[in-house]
Amino acid sequence: MLLTKKIVDEIKVIFVSRPIQRTGETESHVEYFFNDSVDEGIKEKFRDLGMEVDDYHYKWLAFCLDDYASKLKDYVGKPIEDIDFDEINDSILSDLEPDVYTHDLLQWLGSNLNRMGYVDEVLAEEFEYFSKDNKNLCNLMMIGQLREMSEVYEIGFQFVQWFLEAQSDE
């Protein structure tokens, strides 16, 4: 089956963003959600792959699918079997960047107590490789956030491959 622009567009719009302003807040911020038109089977597939109901997971998956759709545009009109998934995955992962502002990193860390585990892993496994200049909490949080981001992006990669294979079967 040939990859079409329609299939690429379907991947891109699985998640949508909306500005949200909570009671008592002076500024709105953007949150990500499943598009209302998304089939329950697609939501279930994300859960099966390990996605948690979490603002950061939704945001990162939205970014991942948007990046993937951009890369897939080069393959429109070509057989799905010719898509070099590993090359696309590596390209997207190499561009990942964590938050750089302490406030944003602390928000990420405090949003789910399990996130401390990512920072703890970095501390246990990589701290000896840090130089004197970068042995600090911000760098630990940045690397921890990158670890979680990479895991979430892997879910996105697996989803895209599953989605394209499902389109081929139809």
PDB file of C-alpha atoms in Angstrom:
ATOM      1  CA  MET A   1       0.000   0.000   0.000  1.00  0.00           C
ATOM      2  CA  LEU A   2       1.187   3.510  -0.783  1.00  0.00           C
ATOM      3  CA  LEU A   3       1.490   6.146   1.903  1.00  0.00           C
ATOM      4  CA  THR A   4      -0.963   8.968   1.281  1.00  0.00           C
ATOM      5  CA  LYS A   5      -1.169  12.527   2.530  1.00  0.00           C
ATOM      6  CA  LYS A   6      -4.511  11.602   4.123  1.00  0.00           C
ATOM      7  CA  ILE A   7      -2.835   8.938   6.296  1.00  0.00           C
ATOM      8  CA  VAL A   8      -0.093  11.378   7.307  1.00  0.00           C
ATOM      9  CA  ASP A   9      -2.712  13.996   8.213  1.00  0.00           C
ATOM     10  CA  GLU A  10      -4.620  11.424  10.319  1.00  0.00           C
ATOM     11  CA  ILE A  11      -1.473  10.802  12.379  1.00  0.00           C
ATOM     12  CA  LYS A  12      -0.915  14.506  12.871  1.00  0.00           C
ATOM     13  CA  VAL A  13      -4.383  15.241  14.303  1.00  0.00           C
ATOM     14  CA  ILE A  14      -4.727  12.429  16.852  1.00  0.00           C
ATOM     15  CA  PHE A  15      -3.833  14.911  19.595  1.00  0.00           C
ATOM     16  CA  VAL A  16      -5.022  18.517  19.689  1.00  0.00           C
ATOM     17  CA  SER A  17      -4.043  21.437  21.875  1.00  0.00           C
ATOM     18  CA  ARG A  18      -6.327  23.882  23.617  1.00  0.00           C
ATOM     19  CA  PRO A  19      -5.555  26.951  25.703  1.00  0.00           C
ATOM     20  CA  ILE A  20      -6.763  26.399  29.269  1.00  0.00           C
ATOM     21  CA  GLN A  21      -7.133  28.976  32.017  1.00  0.00           C
ATOM     22  CA  ARG A  22      -7.830  27.537  35.429  1.00  0.00           C
ATOM     23  CA  THR A  23      -9.769  29.362  38.100  1.00  0.00           C
ATOM     24  CA  GLY A  24      -7.525  31.783  39.937  1.00  0.00           C
ATOM     25  CA  GLU A  25      -4.797  31.764  37.273  1.00  0.00           C
ATOM     26  CA  THR A  26      -4.022  34.964  35.424  1.00  0.00           C
ATOM     27  CA  GLU A  27      -2.588  33.351  32.299  1.00  0.00           C
ATOM     28  CA  SER A  28      -3.734  30.466  30.186  1.00  0.00           C
ATOM     29  CA  HIS A  29      -1.509  27.585  29.175  1.00  0.00           C
ATOM     30  CA  VAL A  30      -1.761  24.950  26.475  1.00  0.00           C
ATOM     31  CA  GLU A  31      -2.913  21.427  27.264  1.00  0.00           C
ATOM     32  CA  TYR A  32      -3.086  18.459  24.919  1.00  0.00           C
ATOM     33  CA  PHE A  33      -5.965  16.049  24.459  1.00  0.00           C
ATOM     34  CA  PHE A  34      -7.071  13.281  22.176  1.00  0.00           C
ATOM     35  CA  ASN A  35      -8.960  14.755  19.254  1.00  0.00           C
ATOM     36  CA  ASP A  36     -12.699  14.221  19.808  1.00  0.00           C
ATOM     37  CA  SER A  37     -12.897  12.321  16.516  1.00  0.00           C
ATOM     38  CA  VAL A  38     -10.281   9.739  17.564  1.00  0.00           C
ATOM     39  CA  ASP A  39     -11.597   6.191  17.634  1.00  0.00           C
ATOM     40  CA  GLU A  40     -11.609   4.404  21.012  1.00  0.00           C
ATOM     41  CA  GLY A  41      -9.453   1.642  19.471  1.00  0.00           C
ATOM     42  CA  ILE A  42      -6.665   4.158  18.867  1.00  0.00           C
ATOM     43  CA  LYS A  43      -6.844   5.390  22.460  1.00  0.00           C
ATOM     44  CA  GLU A  44      -6.725   1.775  23.633  1.00  0.00           C
ATOM     45  CA  LYS A  45      -3.646   1.095  21.494  1.00  0.00           C
ATOM     46  CA  PHE A  46      -1.806   3.985  23.170  1.00  0.00           C
ATOM     47  CA  ARG A  47      -2.724   2.589  26.593  1.00  0.00           C
ATOM     48  CA  ASP A  48      -1.581  -0.894  25.520  1.00  0.00           C
ATOM     49  CA  LEU A  49       1.779   0.580  24.488  1.00  0.00           C
ATOM     50  CA  GLY A  50       2.255   2.116  27.940  1.00  0.00           C
ATOM     51  CA  MET A  51       0.917   5.656  27.667  1.00  0.00           C
ATOM     52  CA  GLU A  52      -0.268   7.078  30.947  1.00  0.00           C
ATOM     53  CA  VAL A  53      -3.017   9.651  31.291  1.00  0.00           C
ATOM     54  CA  ASP A  54      -0.635  12.506  31.972  1.00  0.00           C
ATOM     55  CA  ASP A  55      -0.330  16.044  30.613  1.00  0.00           C
ATOM     56  CA  TYR A  56       3.328  15.530  29.724  1.00  0.00           C
ATOM     57  CA  HIS A  57       2.667  12.235  27.947  1.00  0.00           C
ATOM     58  CA  TYR A  58      -0.111  13.809  25.890  1.00  0.00           C
ATOM     59  CA  LYS A  59       2.065  16.815  25.033  1.00  0.00           C
ATOM     60  CA  TRP A  60       5.098  14.739  24.097  1.00  0.00           C
ATOM     61  CA  LEU A  61       3.026  12.288  22.064  1.00  0.00           C
ATOM     62  CA  ALA A  62       1.450  15.217  20.211  1.00  0.00           C
ATOM     63  CA  PHE A  63       4.943  16.547  19.444  1.00  0.00           C
ATOM     64  CA  CYS A  64       6.172  13.089  18.468  1.00  0.00           C
ATOM     65  CA  LEU A  65       3.299  12.445  16.058  1.00  0.00           C
ATOM     66  CA  ASP A  66       3.684  15.921  14.576  1.00  0.00           C
ATOM     67  CA  ASP A  67       7.419  15.293  14.036  1.00  0.00           C
ATOM     68  CA  TYR A  68       6.680  11.865  12.574  1.00  0.00           C
ATOM     69  CA  ALA A  69       4.064  13.266  10.199  1.00  0.00           C
ATOM     70  CA  SER A  70       6.607  15.835   8.993  1.00  0.00           C
ATOM     71  CA  LYS A  71       9.160  13.089   8.311  1.00  0.00           C
ATOM     72  CA  LEU A  72       6.583  10.855   6.611  1.00  0.00           C
ATOM     73  CA  LYS A  73       5.786  13.568   4.065  1.00  0.00           C
ATOM     74  CA  ASP A  74       8.993  12.524   2.280  1.00  0.00           C
ATOM     75  CA  TYR A  75       7.486   9.051   1.780  1.00  0.00           C
ATOM     76  CA  VAL A  76       4.057  10.084   0.417  1.00  0.00           C
ATOM     77  CA  GLY A  77       3.362   8.105  -2.752  1.00  0.00           C
ATOM     78  CA  LYS A  78       5.820   5.365  -1.803  1.00  0.00           C
ATOM     79  CA  PRO A  79       5.020   1.908  -0.418  1.00  0.00           C
ATOM     80  CA  ILE A  80       4.737   1.805   3.364  1.00  0.00           C
ATOM     81  CA  GLU A  81       7.210  -1.107   3.328  1.00  0.00           C
ATOM     82  CA  ASP A  82       9.885   1.301   2.023  1.00  0.00           C
ATOM     83  CA  ILE A  83       9.696   3.594   5.058  1.00  0.00           C
ATOM     84  CA  ASP A  84      12.932   3.552   7.037  1.00  0.00           C
ATOM     85  CA  PHE A  85      11.397   3.669  10.517  1.00  0.00           C
ATOM     86  CA  ASP A  86      14.731   3.347  12.317  1.00  0.00           C
ATOM     87  CA  GLU A  87      16.158   6.340  10.481  1.00  0.00           C
ATOM     88  CA  ILE A  88      13.085   8.447  11.256  1.00  0.00           C
ATOM     89  CA  ASN A  89      13.083   7.372  14.922  1.00  0.00           C
ATOM     90  CA  ASP A  90      16.784   8.161  15.324  1.00  0.00           C
ATOM     91  CA  SER A  91      16.352  11.535  13.651  1.00  0.00           C
ATOM     92  CA  ILE A  92      13.472  12.520  15.921  1.00  0.00           C
ATOM     93  CA  LEU A  93      15.202  11.299  19.098  1.00  0.00           C
ATOM     94  CA  SER A  94      18.379  13.180  18.248  1.00  0.00           C
ATOM     95  CA  ASP A  95      16.388  16.431  18.186  1.00  0.00           C
ATOM     96  CA  LEU A  96      14.791  16.004  21.627  1.00  0.00           C
ATOM     97  CA  GLU A  97      15.557  18.735  24.103  1.00  0.00           C
ATOM     98  CA  PRO A  98      14.481  18.957  27.731  1.00  0.00           C
ATOM     99  CA  ASP A  99      13.139  22.065  29.367  1.00  0.00           C
ATOM    100  CA  VAL A 100      15.928  24.471  30.285  1.00  0.00           C
ATOM    101  CA  TYR A 101      14.219  26.687  32.840  1.00  0.00           C
ATOM    102  CA  THR A 102      14.350  25.514  36.448  1.00  0.00           C
ATOM    103  CA  HIS A 103      10.698  26.470  36.957  1.00  0.00           C
ATOM    104  CA  ASP A 104       9.589  24.217  34.081  1.00  0.00           C
ATOM    105  CA  LEU A 105      11.791  21.337  35.244  1.00  0.00           C
ATOM    106  CA  LEU A 106      10.434  21.606  38.784  1.00  0.00           C
ATOM    107  CA  GLN A 107       6.874  21.634  37.442  1.00  0.00           C
ATOM    108  CA  TRP A 108       7.622  18.459  35.479  1.00  0.00           C
ATOM    109  CA  LEU A 109       9.265  16.806  38.490  1.00  0.00           C
ATOM    110  CA  GLY A 110       6.487  17.789  40.891  1.00  0.00           C
ATOM    111  CA  SER A 111       3.646  16.785  38.582  1.00  0.00           C
ATOM    112  CA  ASN A 112       4.099  13.076  39.306  1.00  0.00           C
ATOM    113  CA  LEU A 113       6.055  11.579  42.184  1.00  0.00           C
ATOM    114  CA  ASN A 114       7.252   8.735  39.936  1.00  0.00           C
ATOM    115  CA  ARG A 115       9.341  11.257  38.010  1.00  0.00           C
ATOM    116  CA  MET A 116      11.841  11.407  40.850  1.00  0.00           C
ATOM    117  CA  GLY A 117      12.787   7.883  39.775  1.00  0.00           C
ATOM    118  CA  TYR A 118      14.149   9.203  36.484  1.00  0.00           C
ATOM    119  CA  VAL A 119      16.342  11.706  38.321  1.00  0.00           C
ATOM    120  CA  ASP A 120      17.402   9.048  40.817  1.00  0.00           C
ATOM    121  CA  GLU A 121      18.468   6.773  37.930  1.00  0.00           C
ATOM    122  CA  VAL A 122      20.603   9.534  36.448  1.00  0.00           C
ATOM    123  CA  LEU A 123      22.154  10.184  39.841  1.00  0.00           C
ATOM    124  CA  ALA A 124      22.939   6.497  40.372  1.00  0.00           C
ATOM    125  CA  GLU A 125      24.095   5.648  36.849  1.00  0.00           C
ATOM    126  CA  GLU A 126      25.677   8.762  35.384  1.00  0.00           C
ATOM    127  CA  PHE A 127      26.631  11.246  38.101  1.00  0.00           C
ATOM    128  CA  GLU A 128      30.298  10.202  38.090  1.00  0.00           C
ATOM    129  CA  TYR A 129      30.504  11.267  34.428  1.00  0.00           C
ATOM    130  CA  PHE A 130      29.354  14.802  35.163  1.00  0.00           C
ATOM    131  CA  SER A 131      32.030  17.471  35.275  1.00  0.00           C
ATOM    132  CA  LYS A 132      32.408  19.805  38.234  1.00  0.00           C
ATOM    133  CA  ASP A 133      30.564  22.526  36.292  1.00  0.00           C
ATOM    134  CA  ASN A 134      27.443  20.517  35.593  1.00  0.00           C
ATOM    135  CA  LYS A 135      27.007  18.539  38.823  1.00  0.00           C
ATOM    136  CA  ASN A 136      23.764  20.194  39.800  1.00  0.00           C
ATOM    137  CA  LEU A 137      20.092  19.489  40.250  1.00  0.00           C
ATOM    138  CA  CYS A 138      19.057  21.228  37.014  1.00  0.00           C
ATOM    139  CA  ASN A 139      21.247  18.952  34.896  1.00  0.00           C
ATOM    140  CA  LEU A 140      19.976  15.886  36.751  1.00  0.00           C
ATOM    141  CA  MET A 141      16.387  16.941  36.087  1.00  0.00           C
ATOM    142  CA  MET A 142      17.109  17.709  32.425  1.00  0.00           C
ATOM    143  CA  ILE A 143      18.615  14.288  31.812  1.00  0.00           C
ATOM    144  CA  GLY A 144      15.829  12.622  33.798  1.00  0.00           C
ATOM    145  CA  GLN A 145      13.246  14.459  31.728  1.00  0.00           C
ATOM    146  CA  LEU A 146      14.999  13.388  28.523  1.00  0.00           C
ATOM    147  CA  ARG A 147      14.813   9.766  29.678  1.00  0.00           C
ATOM    148  CA  GLU A 148      11.088   9.990  30.220  1.00  0.00           C
ATOM    149  CA  MET A 149      10.606  11.877  26.957  1.00  0.00           C
ATOM    150  CA  SER A 150      12.480   9.152  25.088  1.00  0.00           C
ATOM    151  CA  GLU A 151      10.261   6.475  26.624  1.00  0.00           C
ATOM    152  CA  VAL A 152       7.115   8.371  25.629  1.00  0.00           C
ATOM    153  CA  TYR A 153       8.451   8.977  22.127  1.00  0.00           C
ATOM    154  CA  GLU A 154       9.107   5.227  21.805  1.00  0.00           C
ATOM    155  CA  ILE A 155       5.387   4.725  22.468  1.00  0.00           C
ATOM    156  CA  GLY A 156       4.688   7.196  19.660  1.00  0.00           C
ATOM    157  CA  PHE A 157       7.064   5.362  17.309  1.00  0.00           C
ATOM    158  CA  GLN A 158       5.432   2.008  18.039  1.00  0.00           C
ATOM    159  CA  PHE A 159       2.010   3.546  17.527  1.00  0.00           C
ATOM    160  CA  VAL A 160       2.883   5.009  14.127  1.00  0.00           C
ATOM    161  CA  GLN A 161       4.234   1.694  12.898  1.00  0.00           C
ATOM    162  CA  TRP A 162       1.127  -0.106  14.162  1.00  0.00           C
ATOM    163  CA  PHE A 163      -1.133   2.546  12.603  1.00  0.00           C
ATOM    164  CA  LEU A 164       0.551   2.314   9.212  1.00  0.00           C
ATOM    165  CA  GLU A 165       0.429  -1.499   9.276  1.00  0.00           C
ATOM    166  CA  ALA A 166      -3.280  -1.334  10.173  1.00  0.00           C
ATOM    167  CA  GLN A 167      -3.850   1.007   7.214  1.00  0.00           C
ATOM    168  CA  SER A 168      -2.066  -1.505   4.958  1.00  0.00           C
ATOM    169  CA  ASP A 169      -4.366  -4.289   6.155  1.00  0.00           C
ATOM    170  CA  GLU A 170      -7.508  -2.371   5.233  1.00  0.00           C
TER     171      GLU A 170
END
